[in-house]
mmCIF file of C-alpha atoms in Angstrom:
data_model
loop_
_atom_site.group_PDB
_atom_site.id
_atom_site.type_symbol
_atom_site.label_atom_id
_atom_site.label_comp_id
_atom_site.label_asym_id
_atom_site.label_seq_id
_atom_site.Cartn_x
_atom_site.Cartn_y
_atom_site.Cartn_z
ATOM 1 C CA MET A 813 -15.336 16.788 12.735
ATOM 2 C CA LYS A 814 -13.170 18.025 15.592
ATOM 3 C CA ASN A 815 -14.290 15.154 17.821
ATOM 4 C CA ASP A 816 -14.660 12.676 14.967
ATOM 5 C CA SER A 817 -18.423 13.105 14.953
ATOM 6 C CA PHE A 818 -18.208 11.893 11.358
ATOM 7 C CA TRP A 819 -19.228 8.221 11.428
ATOM 8 C CA PHE A 820 -16.271 7.010 9.357
ATOM 9 C CA ALA A 821 -13.684 7.128 12.121
ATOM 10 C CA GLY A 822 -11.865 4.834 14.539
ATOM 11 C CA PRO A 823 -12.252 1.039 14.265
ATOM 12 C CA ILE A 824 -15.154 1.479 11.835
ATOM 13 C CA ILE A 825 -12.571 2.375 9.188
ATOM 14 C CA VAL A 826 -10.916 -1.027 9.633
ATOM 15 C CA TYR A 827 -14.206 -2.918 9.635
ATOM 16 C CA VAL A 828 -15.430 -1.244 6.461
ATOM 17 C CA MET A 829 -12.132 -1.693 4.636
ATOM 18 C CA THR A 830 -11.902 -5.345 5.646
ATOM 19 C CA VAL A 831 -15.421 -6.095 4.422
ATOM 20 C CA ALA A 832 -14.778 -4.131 1.218
ATOM 21 C CA SER A 833 -11.599 -6.129 0.580
ATOM 22 C CA LEU A 834 -13.321 -9.484 1.126
ATOM 23 C CA VAL A 835 -16.334 -8.569 -1.005
ATOM 24 C CA THR A 836 -14.076 -7.309 -3.803
ATOM 25 C CA LEU A 837 -12.036 -10.507 -3.638
ATOM 26 C CA TYR A 838 -15.181 -12.635 -3.782
ATOM 27 C CA LEU A 839 -16.695 -10.716 -6.680
ATOM 28 C CA MET A 840 -13.550 -10.424 -8.777
ATOM 29 C CA ILE A 841 -11.900 -13.831 -8.547
ATOM 30 C CA ASP A 842 -13.372 -16.334 -11.001
ATOM 31 C CA PRO A 843 -11.989 -19.901 -10.820
ATOM 32 C CA ALA A 844 -12.869 -20.353 -14.491
ATOM 33 C CA ASP A 845 -10.440 -17.565 -15.429
ATOM 34 C CA ILE A 846 -8.185 -17.494 -12.401
ATOM 35 C CA THR A 847 -5.146 -15.819 -13.967
ATOM 36 C CA ASP A 848 -6.832 -12.789 -15.523
ATOM 37 C CA THR A 849 -9.250 -12.242 -12.637
ATOM 38 C CA SER A 850 -6.448 -12.542 -10.093
ATOM 39 C CA ARG A 851 -4.419 -10.002 -12.043
ATOM 40 C CA SER A 852 -7.410 -7.658 -12.073
ATOM 41 C CA PHE A 853 -7.715 -7.997 -8.317
ATOM 42 C CA LEU A 854 -3.994 -7.292 -7.927
ATOM 43 C CA ARG A 855 -4.392 -4.044 -9.864
ATOM 44 C CA VAL A 856 -7.375 -2.928 -7.789
ATOM 45 C CA SER A 857 -5.928 -3.939 -4.414
ATOM 46 C CA GLY A 858 -2.509 -2.489 -5.234
ATOM 47 C CA ARG A 859 -3.913 0.917 -6.123
ATOM 48 C CA ALA A 860 -6.327 0.930 -3.181
ATOM 49 C CA GLY A 861 -3.468 -0.005 -0.869
ATOM 50 C CA MET A 862 -1.311 2.780 -2.272
ATOM 51 C CA PHE A 863 -3.946 5.468 -1.709
ATOM 52 C CA LEU A 864 -4.680 4.221 1.828
ATOM 53 C CA PHE A 865 -0.942 4.230 2.486
ATOM 54 C CA PHE A 866 -0.785 7.816 1.223
ATOM 55 C CA ILE A 867 -3.438 8.766 3.784
ATOM 56 C CA SER A 868 -1.900 6.913 6.739
ATOM 57 C CA PHE A 869 1.818 7.556 6.144
ATOM 58 C CA GLY A 870 1.209 11.090 4.936
ATOM 59 C CA ALA A 871 -1.259 12.204 7.612
ATOM 60 C CA SER A 872 1.248 14.142 9.724
ATOM 61 C CA ALA A 873 2.852 15.787 6.698
ATOM 62 C CA LEU A 874 -0.525 16.812 5.279
ATOM 63 C CA ASN A 875 -1.590 18.257 8.629
ATOM 64 C CA ARG A 876 1.688 20.121 8.970
ATOM 65 C CA ILE A 877 1.107 21.760 5.604
ATOM 66 C CA PHE A 878 -2.636 22.407 5.645
ATOM 67 C CA ASN A 879 -3.538 22.407 9.363
ATOM 68 C CA ALA A 880 -7.187 21.903 8.411
ATOM 69 C CA GLU A 881 -10.008 19.947 10.004
ATOM 70 C CA TRP A 882 -9.765 17.195 7.383
ATOM 71 C CA SER A 883 -6.011 16.813 7.957
ATOM 72 C CA LYS A 884 -6.521 16.711 11.734
ATOM 73 C CA TYR A 885 -9.087 13.973 11.143
ATOM 74 C CA LEU A 886 -6.455 12.004 9.211
ATOM 75 C CA VAL A 887 -3.941 12.366 12.045
ATOM 76 C CA ARG A 888 -6.471 11.179 14.630
ATOM 77 C CA ASN A 889 -7.348 8.165 12.503
ATOM 78 C CA ARG A 890 -4.038 7.347 10.845
ATOM 79 C CA ARG A 891 -3.641 4.206 12.984
ATOM 80 C CA TYR A 892 -6.879 2.807 11.570
ATOM 81 C CA TYR A 893 -6.015 3.822 8.023
ATOM 82 C CA GLY A 894 -2.620 2.175 8.523
ATOM 83 C CA ILE A 895 -4.189 -1.095 9.662
ATOM 84 C CA SER A 896 -6.588 -0.911 6.708
ATOM 85 C CA THR A 897 -3.615 -0.404 4.403
ATOM 86 C CA ALA A 898 -2.017 -3.575 5.748
ATOM 87 C CA ILE A 899 -5.237 -5.571 5.293
ATOM 88 C CA ILE A 900 -5.593 -4.480 1.670
ATOM 89 C CA LEU A 901 -1.918 -5.059 0.890
ATOM 90 C CA TRP A 902 -1.899 -8.477 2.528
ATOM 91 C CA SER A 903 -4.938 -9.531 0.506
ATOM 92 C CA HIS A 904 -2.901 -8.397 -2.514
ATOM 93 C CA PHE A 905 0.148 -10.355 -1.319
ATOM 94 C CA LEU A 906 -1.774 -13.570 -0.593
ATOM 95 C CA VAL A 907 -3.480 -13.549 -3.979
ATOM 96 C CA LEU A 908 -0.088 -12.959 -5.594
ATOM 97 C CA LEU A 909 1.429 -15.909 -3.735
ATOM 98 C CA SER A 910 -1.571 -18.094 -4.594
ATOM 99 C CA MET A 911 -0.771 -17.523 -8.257
ATOM 100 C CA SER A 912 2.441 -19.516 -7.799
ATOM 101 C CA VAL A 913 0.043 -22.483 -7.623
ATOM 102 C CA THR A 914 -2.890 -21.386 -9.800
ATOM 103 C CA ALA A 915 -0.775 -19.737 -12.517
ATOM 104 C CA PRO A 916 2.810 -20.997 -12.059
ATOM 105 C CA GLU A 917 4.019 -19.954 -15.518
ATOM 106 C CA TRP A 918 2.724 -16.405 -15.053
ATOM 107 C CA PHE A 919 4.278 -16.289 -11.581
ATOM 108 C CA ARG A 920 7.654 -17.507 -12.890
ATOM 109 C CA ILE A 921 7.763 -14.837 -15.595
ATOM 110 C CA SER A 922 6.272 -11.991 -13.578
ATOM 111 C CA VAL A 923 7.771 -12.431 -10.124
ATOM 112 C CA PRO A 924 11.507 -13.190 -10.325
ATOM 113 C CA TRP A 925 13.545 -13.509 -7.129
ATOM 114 C CA TYR A 926 14.729 -9.886 -7.167
ATOM 115 C CA ILE A 927 11.082 -8.791 -6.954
ATOM 116 C CA LEU A 928 9.762 -11.611 -4.745
ATOM 117 C CA TYR A 929 12.284 -11.423 -1.908
ATOM 118 C CA PRO A 930 12.386 -7.637 -1.345
ATOM 119 C CA GLY A 931 8.631 -7.529 -1.876
ATOM 120 C CA THR A 932 8.049 -10.261 0.712
ATOM 121 C CA GLY A 933 10.236 -8.369 3.182
ATOM 122 C CA THR A 934 8.184 -5.229 2.616
ATOM 123 C CA PHE A 935 4.891 -7.056 3.145
ATOM 124 C CA VAL A 936 6.237 -8.626 6.350
ATOM 125 C CA LEU A 937 7.189 -5.171 7.649
ATOM 126 C CA VAL A 938 3.763 -3.805 6.716
ATOM 127 C CA GLY A 939 2.193 -6.678 8.649
ATOM 128 C CA LEU A 940 4.376 -6.015 11.685
ATOM 129 C CA MET A 941 3.437 -2.347 11.542
ATOM 130 C CA ALA A 942 -0.251 -3.278 11.608
ATOM 131 C CA LEU A 943 0.185 -5.792 14.449
ATOM 132 C CA SER A 944 2.065 -3.200 16.499
ATOM 133 C CA SER A 945 -0.454 -0.407 15.878
ATOM 134 C CA ASN A 946 -1.771 -0.439 19.426
ATOM 135 C CA ASN A 947 -0.806 1.095 22.760
ATOM 136 C CA SER A 948 0.302 -2.236 24.204
ATOM 137 C CA ALA A 949 2.862 -2.738 21.443
ATOM 138 C CA VAL A 950 4.208 0.792 21.934
ATOM 139 C CA LYS A 951 4.824 0.017 25.622
ATOM 140 C CA LYS A 952 6.439 -3.361 24.956
ATOM 141 C CA LEU A 953 8.681 -2.163 22.127
ATOM 142 C CA GLY A 954 9.393 1.238 23.575
ATOM 143 C CA ALA A 955 8.671 4.451 21.732
ATOM 144 C CA ARG A 956 12.081 4.512 20.036
ATOM 145 C CA TRP A 957 11.941 0.989 18.586
ATOM 146 C CA TRP A 958 8.256 1.310 17.709
ATOM 147 C CA ARG A 959 8.933 4.491 15.783
ATOM 148 C CA LEU A 960 11.945 2.898 14.047
ATOM 149 C CA LEU A 961 9.865 -0.093 12.928
ATOM 150 C CA HIS A 962 7.161 2.137 11.486
ATOM 151 C CA LEU A 963 9.678 4.472 9.880
ATOM 152 C CA ILE A 964 11.626 1.680 8.173
ATOM 153 C CA GLY A 965 8.461 -0.170 7.188
ATOM 154 C CA GLY A 966 6.841 2.984 5.876
ATOM 155 C CA TYR A 967 9.770 3.958 3.692
ATOM 156 C CA MET A 968 10.197 0.374 2.478
ATOM 157 C CA ALA A 969 6.568 0.392 1.348
ATOM 158 C CA LEU A 970 6.984 3.819 -0.228
ATOM 159 C CA SER A 971 10.082 2.609 -2.092
ATOM 160 C CA ALA A 972 8.167 -0.463 -3.284
ATOM 161 C CA PHE A 973 5.366 1.673 -4.744
ATOM 162 C CA ILE A 974 7.857 3.947 -6.499
ATOM 163 C CA GLY A 975 9.899 0.982 -7.705
ATOM 164 C CA GLU A 976 6.841 -0.732 -9.173
ATOM 165 C CA TYR A 977 6.000 2.163 -11.490
ATOM 166 C CA VAL A 978 9.628 2.854 -12.359
ATOM 167 C CA LEU A 979 9.750 -0.800 -13.419
ATOM 168 C CA ILE A 980 6.546 -0.459 -15.459
ATOM 169 C CA LEU A 981 7.597 2.753 -17.194
ATOM 170 C CA TYR A 982 11.338 2.294 -17.709
ATOM 171 C CA LEU A 983 12.763 -1.118 -16.782
ATOM 172 C CA GLN A 984 10.236 -3.704 -17.968
ATOM 173 C CA PRO A 985 11.962 -4.388 -21.337
ATOM 174 C CA ILE A 986 15.231 -5.017 -19.492
ATOM 175 C CA LEU A 987 14.163 -6.854 -16.339
ATOM 176 C CA LEU A 988 10.929 -8.540 -17.487
ATOM 177 C CA PRO A 989 11.219 -8.873 -21.281
ATOM 178 C CA ASP A 990 8.584 -11.644 -21.465
ATOM 179 C CA TYR A 991 5.935 -9.745 -19.535
ATOM 180 C CA VAL A 992 3.927 -6.638 -20.395
ATOM 181 C CA PHE A 993 2.217 -4.753 -17.592
ATOM 182 C CA HIS A 994 -1.429 -3.878 -18.160
ATOM 183 C CA THR A 995 -0.777 -0.329 -16.904
ATOM 184 C CA ALA A 996 1.972 0.161 -19.465
ATOM 185 C CA ASN A 997 -0.720 0.320 -22.131
ATOM 186 C CA SER A 998 -1.770 3.659 -20.656
ATOM 187 C CA PRO A 999 1.292 5.821 -19.936
ATOM 188 C CA VAL A 1000 -0.885 8.639 -18.571
ATOM 189 C CA VAL A 1001 -2.308 6.303 -15.924
ATOM 190 C CA ALA A 1002 1.130 4.890 -15.133
ATOM 191 C CA TYR A 1003 2.692 8.339 -14.683
ATOM 192 C CA THR A 1004 -0.291 9.466 -12.585
ATOM 193 C CA LEU A 1005 0.094 6.463 -10.308
ATOM 194 C CA LEU A 1006 3.838 7.050 -10.040
ATOM 195 C CA ALA A 1007 3.100 10.648 -9.036
ATOM 196 C CA VAL A 1008 1.182 9.477 -5.938
ATOM 197 C CA PRO A 1009 4.117 7.938 -4.005
ATOM 198 C CA LEU A 1010 6.486 10.623 -5.331
ATOM 199 C CA LEU A 1011 4.160 13.297 -3.949
ATOM 200 C CA LEU A 1012 4.073 11.493 -0.610
ATOM 201 C CA LEU A 1013 7.884 11.343 -0.574
ATOM 202 C CA TYR A 1014 7.991 15.086 -1.221
ATOM 203 C CA LEU A 1015 5.465 15.799 1.532
ATOM 204 C CA ARG A 1016 7.389 13.678 4.037
ATOM 205 C CA PHE A 1017 10.601 15.645 3.437
ATOM 206 C CA ARG A 1018 9.042 19.042 2.915
ATOM 207 C CA LYS A 1019 10.211 21.526 5.502
ATOM 208 C CA ARG A 1020 7.772 23.290 7.768
#
């Protein structure tokens, strides 16, 4: 694995994740039951995006801690995992926005302005991070500004993941009284999913 002899490396990661996202979207979305199937896709894509984000944004921290072949592999391929993260999250975002047309009442109740606007800003930053994940962008932006974009975008996304599960577990009755999250029916799952971004936050700030 030292030279990425493992086949799942480089651009192949992006190709596979893109195809997987499109196939999942095609198989899950049913026009006859657009609201429930779209919500199911949002759950799947959101969780997949979070775990890919954990891999890409946490690669350096994981390698610093473990210094193993698998963590070195993640560092070498974090750009491709980062682009894959953006593809999955943007499929999530576009389906969510489409529900403002296909399920306007659900969208009105579930996505108030204080979730929509910060969330849109986060998705835009994630998209910019993906578009700038190439050597040409690093040269044009300069290393300092490129790093700042990816740092701000990364922590915005991390905050969004944490905020989502804090909302599900603690704030839903206050902020979204007319909506019940599917995940809230299983507190163990909700707390487990909250633990993922919290663990990443810990790893990012953990000292050498």
